[in-house]
PDB file of C-alpha atoms in Angstrom:
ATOM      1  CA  UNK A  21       6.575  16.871   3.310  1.00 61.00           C
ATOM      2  CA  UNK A  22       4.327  13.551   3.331  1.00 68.00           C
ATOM      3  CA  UNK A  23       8.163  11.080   3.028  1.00 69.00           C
ATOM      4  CA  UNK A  24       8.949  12.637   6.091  1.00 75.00           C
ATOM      5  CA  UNK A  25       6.179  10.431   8.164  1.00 83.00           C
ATOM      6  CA  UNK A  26       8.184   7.363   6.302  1.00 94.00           C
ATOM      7  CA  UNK A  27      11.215   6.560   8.534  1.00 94.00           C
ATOM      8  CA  UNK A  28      14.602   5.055   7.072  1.00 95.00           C
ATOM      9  CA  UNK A  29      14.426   1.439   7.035  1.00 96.00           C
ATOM     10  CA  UNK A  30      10.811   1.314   6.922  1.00 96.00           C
ATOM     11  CA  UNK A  31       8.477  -1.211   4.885  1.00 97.00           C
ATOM     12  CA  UNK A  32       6.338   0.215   2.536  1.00 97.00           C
ATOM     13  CA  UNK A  33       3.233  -1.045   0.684  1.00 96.00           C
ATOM     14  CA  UNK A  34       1.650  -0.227  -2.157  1.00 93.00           C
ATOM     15  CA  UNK A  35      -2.026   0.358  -3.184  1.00 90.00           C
ATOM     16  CA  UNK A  36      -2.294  -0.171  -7.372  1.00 83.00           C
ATOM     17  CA  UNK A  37      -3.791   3.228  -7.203  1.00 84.00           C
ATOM     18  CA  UNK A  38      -0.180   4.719  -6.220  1.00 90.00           C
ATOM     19  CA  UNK A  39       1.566   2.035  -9.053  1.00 85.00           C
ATOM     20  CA  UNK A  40      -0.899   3.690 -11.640  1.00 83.00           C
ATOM     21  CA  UNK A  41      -0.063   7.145 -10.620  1.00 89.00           C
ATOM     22  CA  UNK A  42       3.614   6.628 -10.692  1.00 89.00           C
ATOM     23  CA  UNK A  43       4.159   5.738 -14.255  1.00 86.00           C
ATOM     24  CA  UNK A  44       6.876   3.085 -15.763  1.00 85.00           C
ATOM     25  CA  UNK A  45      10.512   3.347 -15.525  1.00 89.00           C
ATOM     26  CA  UNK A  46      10.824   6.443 -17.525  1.00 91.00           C
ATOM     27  CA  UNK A  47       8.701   8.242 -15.570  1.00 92.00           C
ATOM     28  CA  UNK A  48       9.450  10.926 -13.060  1.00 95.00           C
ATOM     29  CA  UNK A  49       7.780  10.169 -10.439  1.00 95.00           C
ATOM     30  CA  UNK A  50       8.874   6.345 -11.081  1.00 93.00           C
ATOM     31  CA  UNK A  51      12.277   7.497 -10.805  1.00 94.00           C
ATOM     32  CA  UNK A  52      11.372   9.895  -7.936  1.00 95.00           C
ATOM     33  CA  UNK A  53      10.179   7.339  -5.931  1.00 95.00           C
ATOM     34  CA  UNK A  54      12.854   4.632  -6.755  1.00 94.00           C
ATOM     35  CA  UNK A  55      15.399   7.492  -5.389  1.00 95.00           C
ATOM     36  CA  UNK A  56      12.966   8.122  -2.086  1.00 96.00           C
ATOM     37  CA  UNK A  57      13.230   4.146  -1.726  1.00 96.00           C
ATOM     38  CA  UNK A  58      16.808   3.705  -2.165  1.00 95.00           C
ATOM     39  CA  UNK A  59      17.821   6.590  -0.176  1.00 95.00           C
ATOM     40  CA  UNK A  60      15.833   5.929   2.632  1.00 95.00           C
ATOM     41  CA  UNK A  61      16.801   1.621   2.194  1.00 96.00           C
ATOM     42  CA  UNK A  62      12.668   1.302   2.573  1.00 96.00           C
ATOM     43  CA  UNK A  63      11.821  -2.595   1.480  1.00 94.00           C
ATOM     44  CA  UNK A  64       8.821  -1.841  -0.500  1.00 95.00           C
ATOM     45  CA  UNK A  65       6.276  -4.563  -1.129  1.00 93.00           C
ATOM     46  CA  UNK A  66       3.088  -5.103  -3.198  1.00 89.00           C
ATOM     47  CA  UNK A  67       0.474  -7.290  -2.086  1.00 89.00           C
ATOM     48  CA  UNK A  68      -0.025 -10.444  -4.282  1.00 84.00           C
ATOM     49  CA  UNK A  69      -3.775  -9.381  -4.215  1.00 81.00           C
ATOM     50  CA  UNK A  70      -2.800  -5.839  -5.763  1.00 77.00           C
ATOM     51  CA  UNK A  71      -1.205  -7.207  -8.239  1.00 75.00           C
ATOM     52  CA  UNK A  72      -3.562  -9.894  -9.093  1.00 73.00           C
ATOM     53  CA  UNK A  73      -5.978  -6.486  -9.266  1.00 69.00           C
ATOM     54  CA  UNK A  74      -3.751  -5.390 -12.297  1.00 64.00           C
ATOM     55  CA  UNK A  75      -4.977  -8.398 -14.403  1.00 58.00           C
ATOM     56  CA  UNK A  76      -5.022 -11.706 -15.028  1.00 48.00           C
ATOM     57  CA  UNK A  77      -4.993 -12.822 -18.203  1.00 45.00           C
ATOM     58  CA  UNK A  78      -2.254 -12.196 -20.487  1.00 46.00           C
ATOM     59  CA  UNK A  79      -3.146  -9.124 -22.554  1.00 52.00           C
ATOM     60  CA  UNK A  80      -5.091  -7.033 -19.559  1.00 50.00           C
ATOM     61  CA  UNK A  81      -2.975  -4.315 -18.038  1.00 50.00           C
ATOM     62  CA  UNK A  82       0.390  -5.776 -19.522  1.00 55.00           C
ATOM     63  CA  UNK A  83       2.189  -2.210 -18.996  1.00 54.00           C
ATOM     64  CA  UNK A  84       0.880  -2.651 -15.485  1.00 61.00           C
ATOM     65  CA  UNK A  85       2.974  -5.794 -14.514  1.00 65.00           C
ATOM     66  CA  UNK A  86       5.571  -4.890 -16.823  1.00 71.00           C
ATOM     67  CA  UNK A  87       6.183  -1.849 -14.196  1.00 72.00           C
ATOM     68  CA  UNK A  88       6.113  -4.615 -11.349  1.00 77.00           C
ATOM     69  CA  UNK A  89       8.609  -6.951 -12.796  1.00 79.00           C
ATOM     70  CA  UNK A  90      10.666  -3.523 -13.603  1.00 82.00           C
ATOM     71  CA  UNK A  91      10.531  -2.755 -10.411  1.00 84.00           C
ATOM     72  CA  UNK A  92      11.014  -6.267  -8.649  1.00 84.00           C
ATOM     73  CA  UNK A  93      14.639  -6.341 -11.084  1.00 86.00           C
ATOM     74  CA  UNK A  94      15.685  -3.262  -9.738  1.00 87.00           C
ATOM     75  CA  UNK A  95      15.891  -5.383  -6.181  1.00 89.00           C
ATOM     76  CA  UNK A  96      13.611  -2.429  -5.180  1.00 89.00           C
ATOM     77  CA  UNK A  97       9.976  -4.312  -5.410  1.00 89.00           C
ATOM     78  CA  UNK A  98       9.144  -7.770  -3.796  1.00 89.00           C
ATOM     79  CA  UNK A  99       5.953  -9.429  -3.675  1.00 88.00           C
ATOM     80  CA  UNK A 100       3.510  -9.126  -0.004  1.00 91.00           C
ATOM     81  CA  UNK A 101       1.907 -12.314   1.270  1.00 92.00           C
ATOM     82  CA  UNK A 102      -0.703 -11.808   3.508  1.00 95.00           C
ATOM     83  CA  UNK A 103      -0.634 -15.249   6.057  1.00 96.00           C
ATOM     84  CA  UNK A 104      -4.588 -14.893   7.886  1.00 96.00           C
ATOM     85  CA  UNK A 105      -3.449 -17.399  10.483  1.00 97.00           C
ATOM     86  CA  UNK A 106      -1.158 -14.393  12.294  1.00 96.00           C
ATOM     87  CA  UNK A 107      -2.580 -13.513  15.275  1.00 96.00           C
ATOM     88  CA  UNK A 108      -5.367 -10.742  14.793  1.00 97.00           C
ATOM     89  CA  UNK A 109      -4.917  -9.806  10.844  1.00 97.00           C
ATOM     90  CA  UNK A 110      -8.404 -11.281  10.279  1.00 97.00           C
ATOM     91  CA  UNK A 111      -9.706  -8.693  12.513  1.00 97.00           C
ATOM     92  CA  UNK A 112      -7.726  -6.274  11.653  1.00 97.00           C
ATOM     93  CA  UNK A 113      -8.830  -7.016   7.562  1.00 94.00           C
ATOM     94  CA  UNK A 114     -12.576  -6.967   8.909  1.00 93.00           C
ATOM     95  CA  UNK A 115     -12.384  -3.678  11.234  1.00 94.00           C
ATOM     96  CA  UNK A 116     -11.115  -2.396   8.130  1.00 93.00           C
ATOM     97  CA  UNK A 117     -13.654  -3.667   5.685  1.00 88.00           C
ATOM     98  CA  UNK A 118     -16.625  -2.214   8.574  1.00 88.00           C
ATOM     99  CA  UNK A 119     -15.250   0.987   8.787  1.00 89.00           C
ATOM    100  CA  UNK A 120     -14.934   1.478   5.149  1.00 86.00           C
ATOM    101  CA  UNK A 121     -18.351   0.800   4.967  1.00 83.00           C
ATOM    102  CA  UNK A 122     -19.168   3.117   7.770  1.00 83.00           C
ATOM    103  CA  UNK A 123     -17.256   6.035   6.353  1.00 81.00           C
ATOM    104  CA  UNK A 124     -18.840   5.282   2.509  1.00 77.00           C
ATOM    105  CA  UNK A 125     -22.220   6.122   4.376  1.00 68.00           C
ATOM    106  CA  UNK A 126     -24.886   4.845   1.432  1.00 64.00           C
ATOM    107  CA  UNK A 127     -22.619   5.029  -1.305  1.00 61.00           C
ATOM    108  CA  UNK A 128     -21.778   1.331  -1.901  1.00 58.00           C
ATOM    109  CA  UNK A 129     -22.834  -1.580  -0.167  1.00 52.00           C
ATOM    110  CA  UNK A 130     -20.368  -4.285   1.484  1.00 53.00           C
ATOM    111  CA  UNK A 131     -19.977  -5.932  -1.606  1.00 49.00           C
ATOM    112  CA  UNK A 132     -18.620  -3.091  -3.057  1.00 51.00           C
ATOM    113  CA  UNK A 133     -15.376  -2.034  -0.266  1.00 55.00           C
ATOM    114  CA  UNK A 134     -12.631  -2.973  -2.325  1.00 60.00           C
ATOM    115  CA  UNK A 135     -11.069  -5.947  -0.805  1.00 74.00           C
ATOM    116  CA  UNK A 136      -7.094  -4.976  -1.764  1.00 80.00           C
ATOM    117  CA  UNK A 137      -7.762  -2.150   0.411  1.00 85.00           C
ATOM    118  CA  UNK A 138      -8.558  -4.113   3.756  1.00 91.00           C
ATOM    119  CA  UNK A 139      -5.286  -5.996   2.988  1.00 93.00           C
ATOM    120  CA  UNK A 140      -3.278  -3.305   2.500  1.00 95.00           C
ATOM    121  CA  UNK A 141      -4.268  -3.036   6.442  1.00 96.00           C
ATOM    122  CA  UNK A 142      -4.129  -6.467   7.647  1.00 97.00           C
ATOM    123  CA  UNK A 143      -0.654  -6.696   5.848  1.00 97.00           C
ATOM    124  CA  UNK A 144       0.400  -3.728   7.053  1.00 97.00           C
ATOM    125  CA  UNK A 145      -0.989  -5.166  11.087  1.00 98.00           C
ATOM    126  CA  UNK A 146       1.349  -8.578  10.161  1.00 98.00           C
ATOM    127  CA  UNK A 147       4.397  -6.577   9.205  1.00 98.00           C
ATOM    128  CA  UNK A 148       4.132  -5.155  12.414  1.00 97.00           C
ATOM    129  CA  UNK A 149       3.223  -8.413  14.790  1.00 97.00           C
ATOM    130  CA  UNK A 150       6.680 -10.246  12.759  1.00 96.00           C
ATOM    131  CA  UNK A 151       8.725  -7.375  14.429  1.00 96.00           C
ATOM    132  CA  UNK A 152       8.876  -4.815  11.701  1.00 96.00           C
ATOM    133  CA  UNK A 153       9.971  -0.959  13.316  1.00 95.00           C
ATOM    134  CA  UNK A 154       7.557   0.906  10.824  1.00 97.00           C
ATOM    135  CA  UNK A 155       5.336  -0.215   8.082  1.00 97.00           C
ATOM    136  CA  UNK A 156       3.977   2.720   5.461  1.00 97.00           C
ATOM    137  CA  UNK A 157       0.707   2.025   3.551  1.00 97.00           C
ATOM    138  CA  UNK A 158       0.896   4.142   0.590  1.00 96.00           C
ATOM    139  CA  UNK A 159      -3.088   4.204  -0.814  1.00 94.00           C
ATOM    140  CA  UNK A 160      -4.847   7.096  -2.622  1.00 89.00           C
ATOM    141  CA  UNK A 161      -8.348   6.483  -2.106  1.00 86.00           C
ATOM    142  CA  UNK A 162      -9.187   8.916   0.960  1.00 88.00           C
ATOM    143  CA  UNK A 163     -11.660   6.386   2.865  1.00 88.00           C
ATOM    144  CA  UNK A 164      -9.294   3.326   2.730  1.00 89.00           C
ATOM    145  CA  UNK A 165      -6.690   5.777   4.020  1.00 92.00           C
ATOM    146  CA  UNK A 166      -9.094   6.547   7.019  1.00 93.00           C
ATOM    147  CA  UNK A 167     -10.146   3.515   7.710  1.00 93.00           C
ATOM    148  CA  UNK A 168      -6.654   1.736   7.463  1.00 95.00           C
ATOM    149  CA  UNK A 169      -5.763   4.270   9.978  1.00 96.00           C
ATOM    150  CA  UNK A 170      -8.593   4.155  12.040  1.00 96.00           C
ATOM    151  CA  UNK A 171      -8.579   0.405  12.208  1.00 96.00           C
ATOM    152  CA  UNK A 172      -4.617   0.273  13.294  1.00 96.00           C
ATOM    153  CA  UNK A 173      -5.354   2.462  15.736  1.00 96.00           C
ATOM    154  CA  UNK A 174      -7.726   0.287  17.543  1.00 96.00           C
ATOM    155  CA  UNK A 175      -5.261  -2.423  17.528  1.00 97.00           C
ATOM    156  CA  UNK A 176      -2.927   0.076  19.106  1.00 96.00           C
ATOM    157  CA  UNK A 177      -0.492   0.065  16.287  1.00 96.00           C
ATOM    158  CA  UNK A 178      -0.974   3.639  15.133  1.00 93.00           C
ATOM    159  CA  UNK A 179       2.965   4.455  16.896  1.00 95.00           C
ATOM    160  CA  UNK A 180       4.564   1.943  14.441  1.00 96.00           C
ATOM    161  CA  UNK A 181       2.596   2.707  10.947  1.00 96.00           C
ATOM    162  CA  UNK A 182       1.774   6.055   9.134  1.00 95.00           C
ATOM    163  CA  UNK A 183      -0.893   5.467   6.426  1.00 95.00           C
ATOM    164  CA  UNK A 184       0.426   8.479   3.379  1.00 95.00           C
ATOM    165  CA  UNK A 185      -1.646   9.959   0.536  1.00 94.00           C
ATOM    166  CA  UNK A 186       0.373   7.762  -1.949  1.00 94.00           C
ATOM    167  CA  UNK A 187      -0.464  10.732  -5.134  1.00 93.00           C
ATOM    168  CA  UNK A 188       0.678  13.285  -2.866  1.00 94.00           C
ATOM    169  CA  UNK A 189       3.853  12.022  -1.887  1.00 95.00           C
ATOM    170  CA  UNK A 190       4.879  11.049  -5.528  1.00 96.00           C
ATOM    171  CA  UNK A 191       4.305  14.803  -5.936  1.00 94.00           C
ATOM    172  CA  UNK A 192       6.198  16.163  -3.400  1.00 94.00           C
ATOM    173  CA  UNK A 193       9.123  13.764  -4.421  1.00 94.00           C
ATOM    174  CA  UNK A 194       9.032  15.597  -7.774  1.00 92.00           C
ATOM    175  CA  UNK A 195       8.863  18.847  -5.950  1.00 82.00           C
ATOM    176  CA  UNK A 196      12.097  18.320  -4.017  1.00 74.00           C
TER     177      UNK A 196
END
């Protein structure tokens, strides 16, 4: 089972592409993951950049931040702040914005990489560096998760963060 690479009292962060899959409140897999994050007393954080993703002005994706706030008053949801003057995030956000490109091949140029997905990394790299035991970056977009990975691993992190297929483990949390 994918939770299993999550430890107990890990940090977790979010892609918007795993907040999308996961439904509102009512929702099973909602519910099946606010179980997973109780149970396991994860602190699970969204960067402010993800969010910002979900729309800024006051009609766009409404039932989008109305699951954040939902989430943030069930104590179970708090915002991420990425801070680019800790020690090596910038490079960690840039060897993850070059290897995206490098694994997209010619399919989008580097304007394209989605930029929420390099900070999901060089959050992920600053949990770590502030003394964090494991961080989990829950993404669903098969590159990012390879090149998250690929780019912790070169700043010899990879024994402190597991990168997890963020559709698949909402899944498996229903399959339980």
């Amino acid at each position: 089972m994918v939770g299993a690479e999550i430890p107990s009292d890990s940090t977790a962060i979010i892609d918007s592409s795993v907040l999308f899959a996961m439904g509102g409140p009512s929702n099973e897999k909602y519910q099946a993951f606010e179980r997973f994050v109780r149970q396991r007393n994860l602190t699970v954080t969204v960067p402010e950049q993800v969010a910002a993703e979900l729309g800024e002005s006051p009609d766009a994706y409404a039932y989008q931040r109305d699951r954040l706030r939902a989430a943030q008053d069930a104590g179970w949801l708090e915002p991420g702040r990425i801070d680019f003057s800790t020690p090596r995030v910038p490079e960690v956000v840039d060897k993850t914005r070059r290897r995206m490109l490098s694994l997209s091949a010619n399919d989008v140029t580097e304007d394209e990489i989605e930029k929420t997905d390099t900070i999901l990394a060089g959050l992920a790299y600053q949990y770590v560096a502030e003394g964090q035991t494991h961080v989990a970056v829950l993404v669903s977009d098969t590159i990012a998760e390879q090149a998250i990975r690929d780019a912790l691993v070169a700043v010899g992190v990879e024994d402190r963060i597991s990168v997890v297929e963020g559709r698949v483990l909402l899944n498996d949390l229903i399959d339980r």
